[in-house]
Short mmCIF file of C-alpha atoms in Angstrom, two decimals:
data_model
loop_
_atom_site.label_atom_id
_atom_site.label_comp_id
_atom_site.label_asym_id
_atom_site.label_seq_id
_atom_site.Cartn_x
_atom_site.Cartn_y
_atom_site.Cartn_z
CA UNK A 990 0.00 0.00 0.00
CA UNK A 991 1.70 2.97 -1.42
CA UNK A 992 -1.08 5.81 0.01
CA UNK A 993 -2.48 8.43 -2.79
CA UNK A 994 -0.57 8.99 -5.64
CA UNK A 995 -0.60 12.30 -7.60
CA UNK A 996 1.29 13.44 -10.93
CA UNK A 997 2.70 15.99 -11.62
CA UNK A 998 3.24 17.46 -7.64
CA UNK A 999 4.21 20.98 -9.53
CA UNK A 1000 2.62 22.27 -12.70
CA UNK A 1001 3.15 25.42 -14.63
CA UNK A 1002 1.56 26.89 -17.23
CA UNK A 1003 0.28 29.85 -18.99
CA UNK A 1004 -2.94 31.25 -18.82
CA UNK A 1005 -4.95 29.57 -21.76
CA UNK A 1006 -3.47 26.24 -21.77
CA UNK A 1007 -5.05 22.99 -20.22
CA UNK A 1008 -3.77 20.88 -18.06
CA UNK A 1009 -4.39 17.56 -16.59
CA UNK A 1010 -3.78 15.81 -13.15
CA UNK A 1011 -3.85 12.61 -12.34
CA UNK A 1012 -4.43 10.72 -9.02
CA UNK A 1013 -3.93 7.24 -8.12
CA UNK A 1014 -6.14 6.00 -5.37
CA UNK A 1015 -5.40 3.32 -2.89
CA UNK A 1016 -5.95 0.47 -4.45
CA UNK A 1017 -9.02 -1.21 -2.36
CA UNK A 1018 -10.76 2.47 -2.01
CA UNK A 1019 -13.96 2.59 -3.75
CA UNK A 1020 -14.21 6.18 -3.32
CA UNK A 1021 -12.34 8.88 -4.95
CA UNK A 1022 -11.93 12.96 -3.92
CA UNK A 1023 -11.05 16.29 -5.31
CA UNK A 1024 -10.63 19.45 -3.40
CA UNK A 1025 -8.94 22.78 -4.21
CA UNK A 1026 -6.63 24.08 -1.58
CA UNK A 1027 -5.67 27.71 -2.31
CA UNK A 1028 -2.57 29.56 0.05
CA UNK A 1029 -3.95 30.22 3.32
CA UNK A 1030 -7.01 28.03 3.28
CA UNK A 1031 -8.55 24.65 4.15
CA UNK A 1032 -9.45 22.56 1.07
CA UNK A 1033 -12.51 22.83 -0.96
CA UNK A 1034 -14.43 20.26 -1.79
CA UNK A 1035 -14.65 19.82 -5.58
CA UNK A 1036 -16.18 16.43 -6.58
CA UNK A 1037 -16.28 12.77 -5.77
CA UNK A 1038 -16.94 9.35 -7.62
CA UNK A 1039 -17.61 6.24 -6.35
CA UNK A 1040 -16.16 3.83 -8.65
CA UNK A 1041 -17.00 4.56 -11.79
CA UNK A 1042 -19.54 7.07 -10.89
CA UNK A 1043 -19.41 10.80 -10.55
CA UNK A 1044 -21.64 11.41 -7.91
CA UNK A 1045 -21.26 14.75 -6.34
CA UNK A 1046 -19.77 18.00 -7.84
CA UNK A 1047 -19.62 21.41 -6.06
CA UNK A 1048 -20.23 24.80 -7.93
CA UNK A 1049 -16.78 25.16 -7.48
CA UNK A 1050 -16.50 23.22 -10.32
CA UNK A 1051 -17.12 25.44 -13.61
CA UNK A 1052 -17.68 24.25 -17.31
CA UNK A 1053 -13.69 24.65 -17.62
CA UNK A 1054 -12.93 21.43 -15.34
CA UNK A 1055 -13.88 17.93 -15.78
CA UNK A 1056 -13.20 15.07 -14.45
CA UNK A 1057 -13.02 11.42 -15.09
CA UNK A 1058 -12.49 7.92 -13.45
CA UNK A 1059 -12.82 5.82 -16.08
CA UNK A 1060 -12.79 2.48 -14.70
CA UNK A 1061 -13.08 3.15 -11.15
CA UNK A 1062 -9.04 3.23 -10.63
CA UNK A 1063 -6.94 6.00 -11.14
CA UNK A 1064 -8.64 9.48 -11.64
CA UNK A 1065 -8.07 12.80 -13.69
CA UNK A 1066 -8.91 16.33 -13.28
CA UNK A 1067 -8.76 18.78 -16.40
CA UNK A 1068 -8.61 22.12 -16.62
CA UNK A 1069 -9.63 24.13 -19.88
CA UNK A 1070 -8.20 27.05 -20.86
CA UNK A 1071 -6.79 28.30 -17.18
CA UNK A 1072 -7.24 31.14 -15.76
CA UNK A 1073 -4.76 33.20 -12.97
CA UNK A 1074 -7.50 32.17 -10.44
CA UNK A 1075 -6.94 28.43 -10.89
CA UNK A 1076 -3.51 28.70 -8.88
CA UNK A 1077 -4.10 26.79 -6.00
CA UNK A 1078 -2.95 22.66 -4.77
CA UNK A 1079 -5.29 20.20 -6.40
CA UNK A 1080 -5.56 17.44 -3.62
CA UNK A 1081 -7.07 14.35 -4.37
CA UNK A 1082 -8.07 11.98 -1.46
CA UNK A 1083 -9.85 8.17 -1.37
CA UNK A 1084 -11.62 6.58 0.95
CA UNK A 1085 -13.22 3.10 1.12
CA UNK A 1086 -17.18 1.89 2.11
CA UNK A 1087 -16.39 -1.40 2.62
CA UNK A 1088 -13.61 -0.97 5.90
CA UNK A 1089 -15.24 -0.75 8.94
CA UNK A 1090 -14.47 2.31 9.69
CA UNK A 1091 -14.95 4.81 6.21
CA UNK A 1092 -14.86 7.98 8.47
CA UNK A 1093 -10.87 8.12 6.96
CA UNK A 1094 -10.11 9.44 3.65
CA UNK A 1095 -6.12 9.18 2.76
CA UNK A 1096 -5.06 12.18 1.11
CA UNK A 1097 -1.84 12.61 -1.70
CA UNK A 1098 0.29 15.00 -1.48
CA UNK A 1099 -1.30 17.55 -3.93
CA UNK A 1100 -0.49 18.88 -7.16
CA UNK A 1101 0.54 22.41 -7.09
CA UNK A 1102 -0.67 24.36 -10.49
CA UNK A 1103 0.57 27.70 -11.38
CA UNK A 1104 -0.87 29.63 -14.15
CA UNK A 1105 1.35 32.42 -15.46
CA UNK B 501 -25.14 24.91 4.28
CA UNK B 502 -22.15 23.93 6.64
CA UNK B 503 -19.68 26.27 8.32
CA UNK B 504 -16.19 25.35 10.00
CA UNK B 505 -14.97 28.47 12.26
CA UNK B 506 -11.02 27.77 13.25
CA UNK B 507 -10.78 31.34 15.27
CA UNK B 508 -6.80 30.85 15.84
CA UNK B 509 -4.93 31.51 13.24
CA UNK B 510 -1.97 30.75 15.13
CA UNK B 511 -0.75 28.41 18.31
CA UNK B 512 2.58 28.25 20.31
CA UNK B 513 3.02 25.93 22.81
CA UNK B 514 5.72 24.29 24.81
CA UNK B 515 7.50 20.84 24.27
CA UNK B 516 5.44 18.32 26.26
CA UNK B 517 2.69 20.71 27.10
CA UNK B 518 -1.16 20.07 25.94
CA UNK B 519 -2.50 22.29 23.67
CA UNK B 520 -6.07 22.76 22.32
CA UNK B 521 -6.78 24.08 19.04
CA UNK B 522 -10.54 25.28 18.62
CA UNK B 523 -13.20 24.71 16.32
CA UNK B 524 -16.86 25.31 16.14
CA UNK B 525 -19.49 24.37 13.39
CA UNK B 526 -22.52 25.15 12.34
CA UNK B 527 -24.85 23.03 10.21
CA UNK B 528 -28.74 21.72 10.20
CA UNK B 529 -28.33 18.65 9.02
CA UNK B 530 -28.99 16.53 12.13
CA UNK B 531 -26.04 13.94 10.74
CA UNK B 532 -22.94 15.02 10.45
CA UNK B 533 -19.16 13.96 11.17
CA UNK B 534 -16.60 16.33 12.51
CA UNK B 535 -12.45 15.43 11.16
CA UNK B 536 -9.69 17.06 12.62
CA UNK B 537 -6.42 16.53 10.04
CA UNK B 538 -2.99 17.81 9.95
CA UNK B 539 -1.03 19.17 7.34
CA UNK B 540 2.92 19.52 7.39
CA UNK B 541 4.66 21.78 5.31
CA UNK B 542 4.81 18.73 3.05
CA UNK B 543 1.63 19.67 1.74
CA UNK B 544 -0.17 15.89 2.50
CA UNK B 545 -3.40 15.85 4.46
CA UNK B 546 -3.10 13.52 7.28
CA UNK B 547 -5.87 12.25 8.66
CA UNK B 548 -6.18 12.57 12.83
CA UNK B 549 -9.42 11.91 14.37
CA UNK B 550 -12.85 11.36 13.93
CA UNK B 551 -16.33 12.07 15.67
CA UNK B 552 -19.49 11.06 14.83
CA UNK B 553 -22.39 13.39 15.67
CA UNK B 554 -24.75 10.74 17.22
CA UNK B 555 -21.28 9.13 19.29
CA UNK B 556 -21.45 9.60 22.87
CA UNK B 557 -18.51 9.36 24.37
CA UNK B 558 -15.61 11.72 23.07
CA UNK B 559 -12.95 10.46 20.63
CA UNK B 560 -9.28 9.42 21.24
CA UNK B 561 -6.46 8.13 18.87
CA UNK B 562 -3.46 8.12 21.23
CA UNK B 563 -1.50 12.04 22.33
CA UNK B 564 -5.45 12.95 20.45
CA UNK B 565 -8.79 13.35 21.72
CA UNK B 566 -11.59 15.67 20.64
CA UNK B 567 -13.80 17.52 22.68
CA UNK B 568 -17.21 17.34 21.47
CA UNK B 569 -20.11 19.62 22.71
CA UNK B 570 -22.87 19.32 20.70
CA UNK B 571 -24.81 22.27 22.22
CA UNK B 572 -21.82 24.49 21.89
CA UNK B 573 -21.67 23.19 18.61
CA UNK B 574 -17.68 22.81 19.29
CA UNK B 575 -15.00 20.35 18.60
CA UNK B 576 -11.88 21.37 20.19
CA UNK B 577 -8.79 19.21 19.41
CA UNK B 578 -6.42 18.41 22.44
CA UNK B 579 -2.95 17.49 21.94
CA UNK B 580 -1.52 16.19 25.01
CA UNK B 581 2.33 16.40 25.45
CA UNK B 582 3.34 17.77 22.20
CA UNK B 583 5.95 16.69 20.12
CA UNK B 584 8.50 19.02 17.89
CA UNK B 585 6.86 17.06 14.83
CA UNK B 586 3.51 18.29 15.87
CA UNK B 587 4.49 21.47 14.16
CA UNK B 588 1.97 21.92 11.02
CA UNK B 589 -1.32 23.54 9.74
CA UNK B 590 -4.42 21.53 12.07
CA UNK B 591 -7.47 21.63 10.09
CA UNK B 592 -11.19 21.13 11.58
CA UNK B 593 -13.63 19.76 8.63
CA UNK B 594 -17.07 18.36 8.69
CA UNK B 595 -18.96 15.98 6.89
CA UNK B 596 -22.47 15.73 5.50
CA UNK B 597 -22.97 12.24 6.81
CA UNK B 598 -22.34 10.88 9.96
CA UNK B 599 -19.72 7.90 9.38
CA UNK B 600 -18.97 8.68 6.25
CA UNK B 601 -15.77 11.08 4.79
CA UNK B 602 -18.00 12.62 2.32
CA UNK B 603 -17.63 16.00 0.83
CA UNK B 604 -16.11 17.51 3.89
CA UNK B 605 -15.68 21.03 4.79
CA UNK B 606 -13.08 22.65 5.99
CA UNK B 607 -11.74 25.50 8.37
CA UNK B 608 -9.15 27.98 8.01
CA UNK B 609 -7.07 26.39 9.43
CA UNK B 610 -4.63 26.78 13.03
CA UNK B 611 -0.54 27.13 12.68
CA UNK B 612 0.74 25.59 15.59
CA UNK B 613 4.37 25.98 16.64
CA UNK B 614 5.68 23.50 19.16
CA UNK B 615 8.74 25.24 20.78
CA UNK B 616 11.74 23.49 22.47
#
């Protein structure tokens, strides 16, 4: 068990561009988080899937981001056409319904975007 | 809606002293978990303690308990004889469901600084 996995942990680019992230869950969790974590804040919830399925999304989440989790493994986030305002850590977390306890959700160790 | 209110934005405390870090909530959802997590300058989320809001008795997880009081609609975080390492951001978060990591929302945030 090698915890949450995210790629790339530091992203630049220029306003415009897209960019994608991608997050490796543990491998047993069934559930799958995004938040938003900009300087000086707690995280924001962004959206959630439970295998396969995208269940929740917050308004955080404009027309500009999408994400996917294809086949209930590994997940991406995309970004269209950033803005300045996107700079923040992209933290992805999972958690799993079928432990006994499901209170915990394991978090990675972010992805840090910076749109220039 | 929910609300996390972390009204310190900043701790110090002693080597081997307690310290509690505060947090009150606000939601009207009668179900509801309340997180407290920890995040080193590493940037990873780690995940501390948990209370559920129909739990009785008030959670531990070794040097970590939370004091829950539902009618003060608090849920303080002791740390009992701190630790160098306990140096980091402490974040208070809240979930929609009780037992369940679900779209969780978080606080500001408390810096605490564990001095020699």
């Amino acid at each position: 068990d090698t915890g949450v996995s995210q790629d790339p942990r530091h992203k630049i680019t220029k306003r415009g561009q897209n960019v994608t992230f991608r997050c490796d869950p543990i491998s047993e969790h069934n559930r799958l988080y995004w938040y938003r974590q900009t300087l000086g804040q707690g995280p924001e919830f962004l959206t959630y899937f439970q295998n396969e399925a995208q269940l929740e999304k917050s308004r955080l989440l404009s027309d500009r981001f999408s994400a996917e989790r294809p086949k209930g493994s590994f997940s991406t986030l995309e970004i269209q056409r950033t803005e300045q305002g996107d700079s923040a850590m992209y933290l992805c977390a999972s958690s799993s319904t079928r432990q006994w306890r499901n209170t915990e959700a394991f978090f990675g160790q972010g992805t840090r975007l910076t749109v220039v | 809606a929910q609300k996390i209110t972390q009204t310190q934005p900043g701790m110090f405390v002693q080597e081997k002293e307690a310290v509690t870090l505060d947090c009150t909530y606000d939601t009207s959802d009668p179900s509801y978990g309340l997180f407290w997590y920890k995040q080193p300058s590493s940037g990873e989320m780690i995940f501390l303690i948990y209370q559920g809001s129909y739990d009785q008795q008030n959670a531990t997880e070794g040097r970590y308990s939370l004091n829950f009081q539902k009618a003060r609609k608090s849920a303080n975080l002791v740390i009992s004889a701190s630790q160098l390492g306990d140096s980091a951001m402490y974040f208070c978060a809240m979930s929609r469901t009780s037992g369940s990591a679900r779209q969780l929302t978080f606080g500001s945030g408390t810096q605490l600084t564990v001095l020699p």
